[in-house]
Amino acid sequence: MKKARFTQERIIGILKEHQVGATAADLCRRHGISDATFYTWRSKYGGMEVSEARRLTALEEENAKLKRLLAESVMDVSTLKACAGKKLVTPGLRRDAVACAIREKDYSQRRACRLIGMDPKTWRYASRRSDDATVRGRLREQAAERRRFGYRRLQILLDREGLVMNHKKLFRLYREEGLSVRKHGGRKRAMGTRSPMMLPDGPNQRWSLDFVSDALNNGRRFRVLTVVDDYTRECLALVADTSLSGERLGRELDRIGEQRGFPMMIVRDNRTEMTSNAIEAWQEKRSVLWHYIAPGNPQQNGFIESFNRRFRDECLNEHLFRNLAHARSVIKGLRPDHNAVRPHTSLGGMTPEAFAQHTDKAYSNPQTLT
């Protein structure tokens, strides 16, 4: 029957008629109800007044509401565990969680958005932004070739190809493609007082040289002589061998000097090869000023130390050298790449060769220096 047909007041009135002597059969026939309905009313409202019946109905409604809220809360918790899985810190993760709640838990759109904490308009929004497929593809290719490059240097390479974009957008694409580079260890910081290094004001004025050690696949050690122009950051030599004596060092410096002239000064540490009689004789013959850094202070030779760190990170750590010939072949290809292709951040993204050519033009036309 319809709920509005018999109000609480009418039901209690029928029960009071029964209490004063009317039979149940007569009441059922007169009001058109079944015996079961009458006895159900009597078990529920027997002996009550109208006010008490209303209070009972209010309690029942509140109880039903609480049960419904509890059921929804339990269901919401299970939905969050099933669809979220982890912290919803990005709009994409929240949008996926809303879609999962609607698809798997049969939630309404409004309820799912309220549960996840997202506005329905945000969930319904369809992005009109392009997928940048060309940039993403080229970015992946460049990162595969330059495995130790971060997004800043990759951006310089893309700019050269005409793919210019904001660095924040490129960083977003870089992260979405999963190209982040893992850092090897922490940064070494010099202890004690710092004094600024005097910088050369032109090319071929000061060189820095040092040795880098590594091992072949069979465990045999070898060394690499590295020479850098401190002004242009050009790599002047990469000589790999199992032994590099003072005489060999002098011959390699002569070979570089024949190609571009000798510098005014060479900076190096206090290794045995660099303090030998052969080097002292070479220094007097070539009239080159030699500057020894203080023992235990590699930061005084910062240009070559910076080059050595990148040389080890981008070349030595990436290859297993089968033999010395293989090591020389790989290391030989690094020098032209460093000088002509690899962008140098301290040179404004230019390569060392491009910076050297720009400097030569500037010195040939003094008006550009003013």
XYZ file of C-alpha atoms in Angstrom:
370
model
C 0.000 0.000 0.000
C 1.013 3.581 -0.366
C 2.846 4.960 2.611
C 0.746 8.161 2.674
C -2.543 6.196 2.904
C -2.157 5.476 6.627
C -0.361 8.105 8.656
C 0.958 7.450 12.126
C -1.979 9.309 13.651
C -4.479 7.121 11.763
C -2.657 3.892 12.637
C -2.601 4.767 16.346
C -6.314 5.682 16.132
C -7.143 2.243 14.680
C -5.152 0.548 17.451
C -6.992 2.558 20.122
C -10.333 1.395 18.654
C -9.074 -2.168 19.129
C -8.143 -1.386 22.716
C -11.700 -0.143 23.574
C -13.359 -3.308 22.282
C -13.441 -3.390 18.466
C -12.375 -6.743 17.015
C -9.457 -7.100 14.652
C -11.641 -8.641 11.934
C -14.045 -5.698 12.005
C -11.200 -3.161 11.859
C -9.488 -4.987 8.979
C -12.734 -5.173 6.993
C -13.642 -1.544 7.698
C -10.220 -0.048 6.788
C -9.406 -2.501 4.002
C -6.230 -4.018 5.437
C -5.071 -7.554 6.005
C -4.733 -9.292 9.344
C -0.948 -9.387 8.949
C -0.808 -5.598 8.466
C -2.938 -5.011 11.555
C -0.786 -7.211 13.808
C 2.381 -5.650 12.403
C 1.051 -2.218 13.371
C 0.147 -3.476 16.826
C 3.640 -4.933 17.443
C 5.251 -1.701 16.383
C 2.921 1.018 17.679
C 0.935 -0.791 20.414
C 0.531 1.411 23.525
C 2.161 4.470 21.925
C 0.998 8.025 21.563
C 1.390 10.047 18.384
C 4.402 11.979 19.731
C 6.169 8.756 20.672
C 5.507 7.309 17.221
C 6.955 10.356 15.566
C 10.055 10.145 17.733
C 10.430 6.467 16.821
C 10.165 7.279 13.127
C 12.779 10.018 13.464
C 15.140 7.581 15.202
C 14.611 4.996 12.477
C 15.340 7.543 9.762
C 18.479 8.729 11.542
C 19.604 5.150 12.052
C 19.077 4.359 8.384
C 21.017 7.492 7.436
C 23.927 6.533 9.681
C 23.973 3.021 8.256
C 24.020 4.445 4.741
C 26.870 6.840 5.592
C 28.861 4.044 7.219
C 28.371 1.816 4.202
C 29.438 4.608 1.859
C 32.477 5.384 4.024
C 33.601 1.746 4.022
C 33.075 1.567 0.288
C 35.014 4.800 -0.229
C 37.957 3.462 1.764
C 38.039 0.248 -0.262
C 37.740 2.248 -3.483
C 40.667 4.475 -2.540
C 42.801 1.438 -1.739
C 41.873 -0.281 -4.983
C 42.054 2.682 -7.373
C 44.603 5.038 -5.847
C 47.410 2.741 -4.786
C 49.769 5.647 -4.019
C 49.636 9.331 -3.201
C 47.574 11.323 -5.683
C 49.960 14.234 -6.112
C 49.459 14.985 -9.811
C 46.326 15.759 -11.846
C 47.007 12.738 -14.032
C 46.967 10.323 -11.096
C 43.775 11.877 -9.745
C 42.091 11.665 -13.135
C 43.013 7.976 -13.400
C 41.661 7.311 -9.890
C 38.324 8.961 -10.747
C 38.035 6.905 -13.936
C 38.811 3.725 -11.971
C 36.107 4.486 -9.374
C 33.522 5.095 -12.092
C 34.499 2.039 -14.114
C 35.112 -0.583 -11.417
C 32.996 0.605 -8.463
C 30.058 2.005 -10.427
C 30.397 5.421 -8.809
C 28.656 8.457 -10.231
C 30.930 11.071 -11.736
C 30.134 13.617 -9.047
C 30.679 11.174 -6.175
C 33.956 9.861 -7.605
C 35.302 13.399 -8.068
C 34.258 14.333 -4.530
C 36.006 11.239 -3.154
C 39.286 11.938 -4.966
C 39.138 15.683 -4.378
C 38.896 16.807 -7.991
C 36.465 19.184 -9.607
C 34.236 17.439 -12.193
C 35.152 20.109 -14.760
C 38.807 19.281 -14.314
C 38.117 15.573 -14.859
C 36.048 16.225 -17.978
C 38.593 18.631 -19.453
C 40.187 17.376 -22.680
C 43.631 18.821 -23.330
C 44.174 20.522 -26.672
C 47.948 20.551 -26.257
C 49.971 18.697 -28.877
C 51.824 15.558 -27.818
C 55.179 16.980 -29.062
C 55.986 13.668 -30.714
C 58.828 15.152 -32.789
C 60.552 16.729 -29.809
C 60.042 13.639 -27.651
C 61.516 11.373 -30.306
C 64.534 13.585 -30.891
C 64.994 14.006 -27.139
C 65.093 10.233 -26.668
C 67.587 9.876 -29.517
C 69.866 12.562 -28.113
C 69.660 11.061 -24.620
C 70.545 7.632 -26.029
C 73.623 9.104 -27.714
C 74.564 11.294 -24.733
C 73.722 9.052 -21.815
C 75.283 11.324 -19.178
C 73.766 14.581 -20.436
C 71.092 16.319 -18.387
C 68.186 18.242 -19.831
C 70.111 21.537 -19.972
C 72.773 20.267 -22.355
C 70.179 18.324 -24.318
C 68.260 21.575 -24.729
C 71.344 23.201 -26.279
C 71.614 20.330 -28.778
C 67.903 20.634 -29.644
C 68.241 24.395 -30.076
C 70.946 23.796 -32.670
C 68.461 21.693 -34.634
C 65.773 24.383 -34.473
C 63.649 22.658 -31.797
C 63.459 25.663 -29.472
C 61.224 25.596 -26.408
C 60.996 26.836 -22.855
C 63.328 25.040 -20.442
C 60.426 24.226 -18.080
C 58.485 22.489 -20.841
C 61.577 20.572 -21.932
C 62.191 19.494 -18.337
C 58.583 18.208 -18.146
C 59.044 16.161 -21.336
C 62.431 14.997 -20.052
C 60.855 13.695 -16.840
C 57.853 12.141 -18.586
C 60.175 10.193 -20.885
C 62.119 8.862 -17.893
C 65.476 10.252 -19.021
C 66.737 11.523 -15.667
C 70.438 10.868 -15.130
C 71.584 9.218 -11.941
C 74.364 11.104 -10.197
C 77.544 9.236 -9.309
C 78.428 10.148 -5.747
C 78.448 13.521 -4.090
C 80.255 16.659 -4.998
C 83.709 17.092 -3.481
C 84.135 20.457 -1.831
C 87.458 22.061 -1.064
C 88.202 22.668 2.618
C 89.721 25.765 4.090
C 89.891 29.252 2.619
C 89.166 29.779 -1.056
C 91.149 32.088 -3.290
C 89.975 33.005 -6.804
C 91.994 31.480 -9.639
C 93.590 33.922 -12.045
C 91.997 33.407 -15.454
C 93.804 33.800 -18.766
C 92.462 36.495 -21.067
C 93.241 34.787 -24.361
C 93.757 31.394 -26.027
C 97.034 29.507 -25.797
C 98.202 31.478 -22.772
C 97.860 28.741 -20.168
C 97.465 24.984 -20.423
C 96.548 22.511 -17.724
C 97.579 18.881 -17.770
C 96.982 15.842 -15.605
C 96.828 12.038 -15.666
C 93.701 9.842 -15.375
C 93.990 6.168 -14.481
C 91.732 3.295 -15.525
C 91.914 -0.460 -16.126
C 91.413 -2.782 -19.087
C 88.964 -5.660 -19.017
C 91.760 -8.026 -18.003
C 92.678 -5.871 -15.003
C 95.786 -4.224 -16.461
C 96.102 -0.566 -15.536
C 96.704 2.240 -18.018
C 96.903 6.020 -17.849
C 95.616 8.856 -19.986
C 97.411 12.192 -20.355
C 94.865 15.023 -20.612
C 95.782 18.536 -21.744
C 93.305 21.453 -21.780
C 93.506 25.106 -22.841
C 92.197 27.000 -19.803
C 90.699 29.845 -21.849
C 88.924 28.083 -24.710
C 88.388 24.786 -22.760
C 89.699 22.880 -25.807
C 91.040 19.406 -25.214
C 94.520 19.501 -26.762
C 95.555 15.898 -26.184
C 94.326 12.541 -24.898
C 97.241 10.107 -24.821
C 96.571 6.607 -23.464
C 99.377 4.193 -22.579
C 100.499 1.842 -19.828
C 103.498 4.048 -19.075
C 103.967 7.783 -19.626
C 107.422 8.979 -18.653
C 108.795 12.496 -18.515
C 110.431 12.102 -21.940
C 107.129 10.925 -23.446
C 105.369 13.882 -21.847
C 107.837 16.273 -23.418
C 107.371 14.711 -26.884
C 103.577 15.009 -26.631
C 103.836 18.663 -25.601
C 106.161 19.302 -28.538
C 103.637 17.747 -30.889
C 100.894 20.048 -29.582
C 103.211 23.064 -29.720
C 104.075 22.425 -33.369
C 100.380 22.611 -34.251
C 99.320 25.700 -32.257
C 102.410 27.165 -30.604
C 103.622 26.890 -27.033
C 101.808 28.516 -24.110
C 103.135 31.046 -21.644
C 102.383 28.799 -18.668
C 101.498 25.175 -17.918
C 99.706 24.249 -14.686
C 100.118 20.753 -13.240
C 100.473 18.847 -9.984
C 103.556 17.365 -8.324
C 103.640 13.928 -9.926
C 107.001 12.316 -10.493
C 106.787 12.593 -14.291
C 106.213 16.344 -14.044
C 109.145 17.027 -11.709
C 111.698 14.893 -13.580
C 114.940 16.121 -15.113
C 113.510 15.559 -18.587
C 110.677 18.010 -17.919
C 113.049 20.578 -16.418
C 115.209 20.354 -19.525
C 112.156 20.677 -21.761
C 111.005 23.738 -19.797
C 114.321 25.527 -20.177
C 114.474 24.698 -23.875
C 110.944 25.915 -24.662
C 110.955 28.872 -22.230
C 107.603 27.882 -20.792
C 106.708 28.861 -17.256
C 105.680 25.841 -15.148
C 103.375 26.317 -12.195
C 103.016 23.583 -9.585
C 99.822 23.528 -7.546
C 99.997 23.106 -3.772
C 100.025 19.443 -2.653
C 96.565 18.162 -1.822
C 94.802 21.114 -3.492
C 93.388 19.853 -6.830
C 90.963 22.812 -6.899
C 93.935 24.983 -7.871
C 93.932 23.087 -11.163
C 90.160 23.258 -11.537
C 89.916 23.361 -15.342
C 91.638 20.031 -15.913
C 89.906 18.477 -12.874
C 86.520 19.463 -14.316
C 87.451 17.973 -17.682
C 88.726 14.771 -16.054
C 85.483 14.291 -14.126
C 83.397 14.526 -17.308
C 85.912 12.402 -19.198
C 85.592 9.638 -16.627
C 81.800 9.978 -16.320
C 81.007 10.071 -20.054
C 83.726 7.804 -21.446
C 85.761 5.676 -19.039
C 82.815 4.606 -16.864
C 80.695 3.637 -19.887
C 83.104 1.279 -21.656
C 84.813 -2.012 -20.916
C 88.101 -1.832 -22.799
C 89.167 -5.169 -24.276
C 92.759 -4.088 -24.792
C 94.883 -0.976 -25.089
C 94.131 -0.558 -28.808
C 90.404 -0.567 -28.100
C 90.874 1.994 -25.310
C 92.895 4.269 -27.604
C 90.259 4.009 -30.334
C 87.413 4.989 -27.998
C 89.359 7.760 -26.270
C 90.583 9.167 -29.582
C 86.996 9.767 -30.706
C 86.184 11.763 -27.577
C 88.499 14.693 -28.327
C 86.845 15.937 -31.573
C 83.429 15.369 -30.016
C 84.354 17.431 -26.951
C 85.847 20.251 -29.009
C 83.316 20.498 -31.860
C 80.002 19.018 -30.651
C 79.624 18.956 -26.878
C 78.146 22.216 -25.521
C 80.074 23.851 -22.691
C 77.913 25.677 -20.161
C 80.724 27.994 -18.996
C 81.052 29.190 -22.616
C 77.380 30.061 -22.918
C 76.478 26.760 -24.572
C 79.109 27.153 -27.306
C 81.595 24.428 -28.176
C 85.282 25.100 -27.418
C 86.133 25.307 -31.129
C 83.297 27.761 -31.805
C 84.400 29.857 -28.841
C 88.005 29.825 -30.083
C 86.908 30.942 -33.575
C 84.768 33.678 -32.063
C 87.753 34.825 -29.984
C 90.045 34.850 -33.029
C 87.553 37.026 -34.924
C 87.257 39.346 -31.937
C 91.027 39.789 -31.692
C 91.350 40.298 -35.452
C 88.688 43.043 -35.219
C 89.492 45.041 -32.027
C 86.266 47.051 -32.329
C 84.300 43.972 -31.223
C 86.206 43.887 -27.925
C 85.080 47.372 -26.896
